[in-house]
GROMACS .gro file of C-alpha atoms in nm:
model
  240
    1UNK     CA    1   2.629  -0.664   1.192
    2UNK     CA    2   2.817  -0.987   1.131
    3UNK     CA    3   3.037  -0.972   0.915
    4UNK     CA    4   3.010  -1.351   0.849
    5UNK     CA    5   2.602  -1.380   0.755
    6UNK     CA    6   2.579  -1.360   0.405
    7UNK     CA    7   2.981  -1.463   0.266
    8UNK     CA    8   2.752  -1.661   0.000
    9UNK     CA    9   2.613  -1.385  -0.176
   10UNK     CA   10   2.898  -1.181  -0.188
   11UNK     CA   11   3.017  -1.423  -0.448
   12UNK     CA   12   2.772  -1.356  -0.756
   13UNK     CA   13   2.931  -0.997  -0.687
   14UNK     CA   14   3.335  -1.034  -0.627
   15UNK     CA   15   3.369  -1.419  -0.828
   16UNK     CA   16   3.657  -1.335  -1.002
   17UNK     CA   17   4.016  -1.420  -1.015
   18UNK     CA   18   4.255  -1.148  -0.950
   19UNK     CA   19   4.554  -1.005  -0.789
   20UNK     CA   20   4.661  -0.692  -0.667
   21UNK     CA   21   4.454  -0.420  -0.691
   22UNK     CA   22   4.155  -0.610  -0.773
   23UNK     CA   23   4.183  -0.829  -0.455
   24UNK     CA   24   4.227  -0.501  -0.307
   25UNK     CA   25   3.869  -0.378  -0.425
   26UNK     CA   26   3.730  -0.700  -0.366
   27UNK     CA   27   3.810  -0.658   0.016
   28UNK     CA   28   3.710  -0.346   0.066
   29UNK     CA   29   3.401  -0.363  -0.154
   30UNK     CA   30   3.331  -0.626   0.114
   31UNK     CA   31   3.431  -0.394   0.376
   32UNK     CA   32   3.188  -0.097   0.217
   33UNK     CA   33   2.899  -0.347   0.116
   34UNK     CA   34   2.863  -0.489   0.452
   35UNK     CA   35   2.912  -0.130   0.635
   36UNK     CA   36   3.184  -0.265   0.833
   37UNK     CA   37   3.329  -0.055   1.086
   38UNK     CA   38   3.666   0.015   1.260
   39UNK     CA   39   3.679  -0.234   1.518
   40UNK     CA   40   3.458  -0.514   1.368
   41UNK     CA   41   3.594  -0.882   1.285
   42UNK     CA   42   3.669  -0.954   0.916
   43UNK     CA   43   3.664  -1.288   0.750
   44UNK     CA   44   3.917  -1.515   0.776
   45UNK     CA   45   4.184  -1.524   0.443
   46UNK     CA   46   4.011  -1.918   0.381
   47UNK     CA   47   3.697  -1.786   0.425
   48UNK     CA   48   3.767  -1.456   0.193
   49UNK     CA   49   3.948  -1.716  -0.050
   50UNK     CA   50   3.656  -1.970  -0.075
   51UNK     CA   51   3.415  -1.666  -0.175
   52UNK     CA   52   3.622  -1.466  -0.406
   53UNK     CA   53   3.769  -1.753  -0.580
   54UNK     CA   54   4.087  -1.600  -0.574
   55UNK     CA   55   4.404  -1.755  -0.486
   56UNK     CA   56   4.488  -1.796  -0.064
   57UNK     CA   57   4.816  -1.656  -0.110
   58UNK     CA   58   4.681  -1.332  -0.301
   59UNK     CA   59   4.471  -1.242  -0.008
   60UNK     CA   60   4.719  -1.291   0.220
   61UNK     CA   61   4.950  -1.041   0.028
   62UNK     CA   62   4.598  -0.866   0.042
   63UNK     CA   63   4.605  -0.858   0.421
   64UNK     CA   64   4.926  -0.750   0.447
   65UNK     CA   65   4.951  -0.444   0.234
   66UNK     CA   66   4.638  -0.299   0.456
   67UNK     CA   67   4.827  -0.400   0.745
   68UNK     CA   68   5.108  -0.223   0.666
   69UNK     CA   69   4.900   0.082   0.544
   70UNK     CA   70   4.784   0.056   0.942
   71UNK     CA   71   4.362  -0.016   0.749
   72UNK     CA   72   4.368  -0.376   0.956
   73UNK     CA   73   4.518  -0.554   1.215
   74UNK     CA   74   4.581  -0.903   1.339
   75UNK     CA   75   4.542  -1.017   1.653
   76UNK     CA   76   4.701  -1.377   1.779
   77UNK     CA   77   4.392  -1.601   1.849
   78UNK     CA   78   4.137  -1.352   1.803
   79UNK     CA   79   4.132  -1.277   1.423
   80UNK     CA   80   4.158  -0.948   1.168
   81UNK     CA   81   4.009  -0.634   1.290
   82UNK     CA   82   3.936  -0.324   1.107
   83UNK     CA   83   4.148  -0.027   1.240
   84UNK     CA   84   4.048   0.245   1.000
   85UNK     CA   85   3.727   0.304   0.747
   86UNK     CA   86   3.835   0.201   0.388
   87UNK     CA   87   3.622   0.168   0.065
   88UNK     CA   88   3.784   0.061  -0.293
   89UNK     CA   89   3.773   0.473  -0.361
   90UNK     CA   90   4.073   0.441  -0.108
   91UNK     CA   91   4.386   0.611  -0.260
   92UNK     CA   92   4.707   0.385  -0.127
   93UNK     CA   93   5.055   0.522  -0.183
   94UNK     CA   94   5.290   0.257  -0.063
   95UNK     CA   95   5.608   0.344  -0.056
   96UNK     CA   96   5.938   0.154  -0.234
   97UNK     CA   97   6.344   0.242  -0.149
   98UNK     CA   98   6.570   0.038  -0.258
   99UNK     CA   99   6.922   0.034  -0.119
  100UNK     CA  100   7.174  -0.184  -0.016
  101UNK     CA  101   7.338  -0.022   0.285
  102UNK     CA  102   7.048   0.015   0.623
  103UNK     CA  103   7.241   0.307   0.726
  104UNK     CA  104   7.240   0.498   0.366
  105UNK     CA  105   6.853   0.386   0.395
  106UNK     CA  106   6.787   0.499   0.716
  107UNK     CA  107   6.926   0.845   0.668
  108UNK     CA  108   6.692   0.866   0.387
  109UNK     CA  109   6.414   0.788   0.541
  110UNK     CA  110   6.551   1.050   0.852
  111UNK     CA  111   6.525   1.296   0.592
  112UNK     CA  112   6.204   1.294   0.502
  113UNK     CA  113   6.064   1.220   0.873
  114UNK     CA  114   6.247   1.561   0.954
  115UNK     CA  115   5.993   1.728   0.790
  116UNK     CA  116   5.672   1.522   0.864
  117UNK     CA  117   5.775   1.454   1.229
  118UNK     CA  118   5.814   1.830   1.307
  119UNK     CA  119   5.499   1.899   1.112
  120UNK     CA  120   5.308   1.654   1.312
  121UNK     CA  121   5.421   1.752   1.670
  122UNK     CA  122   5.357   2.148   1.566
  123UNK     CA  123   5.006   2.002   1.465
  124UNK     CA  124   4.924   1.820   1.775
  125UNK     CA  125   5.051   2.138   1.995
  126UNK     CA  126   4.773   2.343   1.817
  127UNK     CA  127   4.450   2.082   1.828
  128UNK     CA  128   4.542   1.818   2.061
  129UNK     CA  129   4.258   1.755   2.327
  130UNK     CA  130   4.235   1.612   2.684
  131UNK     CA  131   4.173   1.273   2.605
  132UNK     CA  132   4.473   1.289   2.320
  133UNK     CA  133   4.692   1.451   2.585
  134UNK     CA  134   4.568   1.117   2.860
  135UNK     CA  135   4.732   0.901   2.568
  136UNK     CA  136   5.059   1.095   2.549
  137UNK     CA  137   5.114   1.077   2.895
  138UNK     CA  138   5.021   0.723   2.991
  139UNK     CA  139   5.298   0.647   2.731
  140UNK     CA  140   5.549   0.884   2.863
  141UNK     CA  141   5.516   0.762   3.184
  142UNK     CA  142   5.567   0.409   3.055
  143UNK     CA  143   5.872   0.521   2.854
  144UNK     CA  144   6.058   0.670   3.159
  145UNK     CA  145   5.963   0.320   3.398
  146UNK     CA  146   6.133   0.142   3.085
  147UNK     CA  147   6.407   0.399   3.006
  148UNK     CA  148   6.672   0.167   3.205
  149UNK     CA  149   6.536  -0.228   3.160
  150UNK     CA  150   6.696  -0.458   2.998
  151UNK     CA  151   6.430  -0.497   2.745
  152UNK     CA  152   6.426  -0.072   2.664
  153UNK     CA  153   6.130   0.134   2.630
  154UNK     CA  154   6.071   0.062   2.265
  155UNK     CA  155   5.731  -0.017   2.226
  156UNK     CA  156   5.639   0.282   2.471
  157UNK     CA  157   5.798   0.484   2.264
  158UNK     CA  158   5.628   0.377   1.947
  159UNK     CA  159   5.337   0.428   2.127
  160UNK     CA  160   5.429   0.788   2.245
  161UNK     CA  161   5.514   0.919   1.893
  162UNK     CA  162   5.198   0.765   1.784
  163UNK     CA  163   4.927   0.938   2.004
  164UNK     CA  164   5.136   1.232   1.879
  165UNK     CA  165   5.074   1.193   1.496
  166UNK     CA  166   4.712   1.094   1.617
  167UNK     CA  167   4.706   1.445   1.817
  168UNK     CA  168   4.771   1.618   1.488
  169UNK     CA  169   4.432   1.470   1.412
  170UNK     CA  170   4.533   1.448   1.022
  171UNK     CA  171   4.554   1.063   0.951
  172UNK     CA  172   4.810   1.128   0.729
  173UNK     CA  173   5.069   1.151   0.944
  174UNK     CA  174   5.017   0.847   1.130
  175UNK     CA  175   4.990   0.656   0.841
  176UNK     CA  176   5.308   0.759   0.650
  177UNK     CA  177   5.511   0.708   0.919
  178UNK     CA  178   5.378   0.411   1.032
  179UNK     CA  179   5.417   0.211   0.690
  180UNK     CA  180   5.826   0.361   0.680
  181UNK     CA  181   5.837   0.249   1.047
  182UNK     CA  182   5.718  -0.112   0.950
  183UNK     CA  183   5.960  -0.119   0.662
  184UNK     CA  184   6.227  -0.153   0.914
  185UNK     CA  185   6.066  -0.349   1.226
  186UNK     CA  186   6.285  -0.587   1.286
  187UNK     CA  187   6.595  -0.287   1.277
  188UNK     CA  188   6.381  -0.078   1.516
  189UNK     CA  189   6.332  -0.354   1.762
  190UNK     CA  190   6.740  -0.365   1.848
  191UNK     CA  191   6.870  -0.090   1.650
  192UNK     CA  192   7.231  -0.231   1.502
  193UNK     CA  193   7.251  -0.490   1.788
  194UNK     CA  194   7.213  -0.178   2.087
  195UNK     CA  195   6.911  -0.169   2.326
  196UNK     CA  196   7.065   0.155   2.360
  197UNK     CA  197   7.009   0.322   2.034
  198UNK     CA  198   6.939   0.724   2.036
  199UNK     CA  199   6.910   0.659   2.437
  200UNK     CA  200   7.027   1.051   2.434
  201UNK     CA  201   6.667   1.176   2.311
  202UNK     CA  202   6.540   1.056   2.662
  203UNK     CA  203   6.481   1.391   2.833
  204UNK     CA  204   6.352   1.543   2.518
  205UNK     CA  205   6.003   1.309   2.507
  206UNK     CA  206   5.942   1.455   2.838
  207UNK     CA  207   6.015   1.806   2.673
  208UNK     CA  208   5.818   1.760   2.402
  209UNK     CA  209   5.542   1.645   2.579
  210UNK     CA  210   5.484   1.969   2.795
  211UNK     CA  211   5.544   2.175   2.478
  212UNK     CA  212   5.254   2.017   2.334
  213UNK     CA  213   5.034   2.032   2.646
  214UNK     CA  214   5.118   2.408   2.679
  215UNK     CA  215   5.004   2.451   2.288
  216UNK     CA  216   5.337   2.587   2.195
  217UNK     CA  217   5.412   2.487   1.805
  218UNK     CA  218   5.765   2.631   1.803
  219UNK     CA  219   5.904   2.456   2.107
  220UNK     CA  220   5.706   2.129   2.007
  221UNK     CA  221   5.904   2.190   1.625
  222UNK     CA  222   6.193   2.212   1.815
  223UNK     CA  223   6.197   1.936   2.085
  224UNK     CA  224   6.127   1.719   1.768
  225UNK     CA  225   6.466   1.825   1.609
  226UNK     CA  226   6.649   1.739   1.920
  227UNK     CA  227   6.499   1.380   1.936
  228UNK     CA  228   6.573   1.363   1.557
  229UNK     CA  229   6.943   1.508   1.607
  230UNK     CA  230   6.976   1.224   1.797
  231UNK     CA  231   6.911   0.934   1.636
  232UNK     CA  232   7.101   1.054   1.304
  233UNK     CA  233   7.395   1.118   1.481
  234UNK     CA  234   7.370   0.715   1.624
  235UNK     CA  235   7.245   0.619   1.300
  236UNK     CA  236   7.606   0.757   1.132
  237UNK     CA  237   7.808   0.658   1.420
  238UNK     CA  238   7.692   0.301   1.466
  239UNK     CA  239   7.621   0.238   1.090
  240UNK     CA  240   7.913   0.076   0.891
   0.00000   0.00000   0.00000
């Protein structure tokens, strides 16, 4: 289906100024309406803008809340995609922490990761599959060719942890941790100045990895802990 056909008619049904979470349900009542799936184009934010008669600005805000909430993506010179299936019966729980010090912040979030990190990884040792364990690996093996660049193996380990929480097959996971990961981008991409951040949790991805593959909860649970141990301990030493 293209997404693009009939923009026109959609406007006897979402003409109406808004913000928020109306623009929200506008989007995705476009979404739902149109049966769009994961993977299709959407409209552009002019295009969305010129049919909703709502403000450009409000669906850009729009965009990026399902961004962050990992529903949509954009891709440079190629245009919004739908990553997940969304309707406006779509519960959202963004999330809000406000404090001054990044470390103090950081430890919070650590916190609450402890638990949903360890949950996930015991998860994906009991119901991942082949083609979930394929993922995992291909990103392993990317993390240790990377381990020693210049330019660090962040982005294969993003994508690691990920096919993990997607292993656990409960979006959930993926999702919370993605929108407190994307909170902090910019930190996570040279944590306090050091390609070197929580470099100590190296040999544990690998561990982690076969714990999962054998199906072993516990050691998966624990594996996590040491890659978490880790990167609290830099967090308090390198944190002002």
């Amino acid at each position: 289906m293209n997404p693009f056909s009939d923009l026109d008619d959609a406007t006897s049904v979402y003409s109406f100024p808004g913000k928020g979470r109306h623009v929200l349900d506008a989007l995705t009542g476009y979404i739902k309406r149109h049966n769009l799936r994961p993977g299709d184009r959407l409209p552009t934010e002019r295009e969305f803008s010129m049919v909703l008669k709502i403000a450009r600005s409000s669906i850009r805000e729009a965009f990026s809340q399902l961004s962050a909430l990992g529903i949509i993506e954009s891709r440079a010179g190629s245009g919004t995609y739908l990553l997940r299936h969304v309707s406006p019966d779509t519960i959202y729980m963004p999330l809000s922490l406000s404090v001054d010090n990044l470390a103090e912040m950081l430890l919070m979030t650590l916190e609450v990761r402890r638990g949903i990190e360890i949950e996930a990884s015991m998860a994906a040792a009991r119901r991942r599959t082949q083609s979930d364990i394929t993922r995992m690996r291909a990103a392993l093996e990317a993390i240790e060719r990377t381990h020693h660049s210049e330019e660090g193996s962040g982005p294969a380990d993003f994508a690691f942890h990920m096919a993990i929480y997607d292993a656990a097959h409960n979006p959930l996971f993926r999702q919370l941790l993605e929108q407190m990961r994307d909170r902090f981008g910019r930190f996570w991409e040279r944590p306090f100045g050091r390609h070197d951040f929580a470099s100590r949790s190296f040999p544990f991805h690998r561990t982690l990895f076969d714990a999962i593959v054998a199906g072993d909860a516990e050691a998966a649970a624990a594996e996590t802990r040491k890659i978490l141990d880790v990167v609290e301990e830099d967090i308090r030493d390198m944190g002002p």
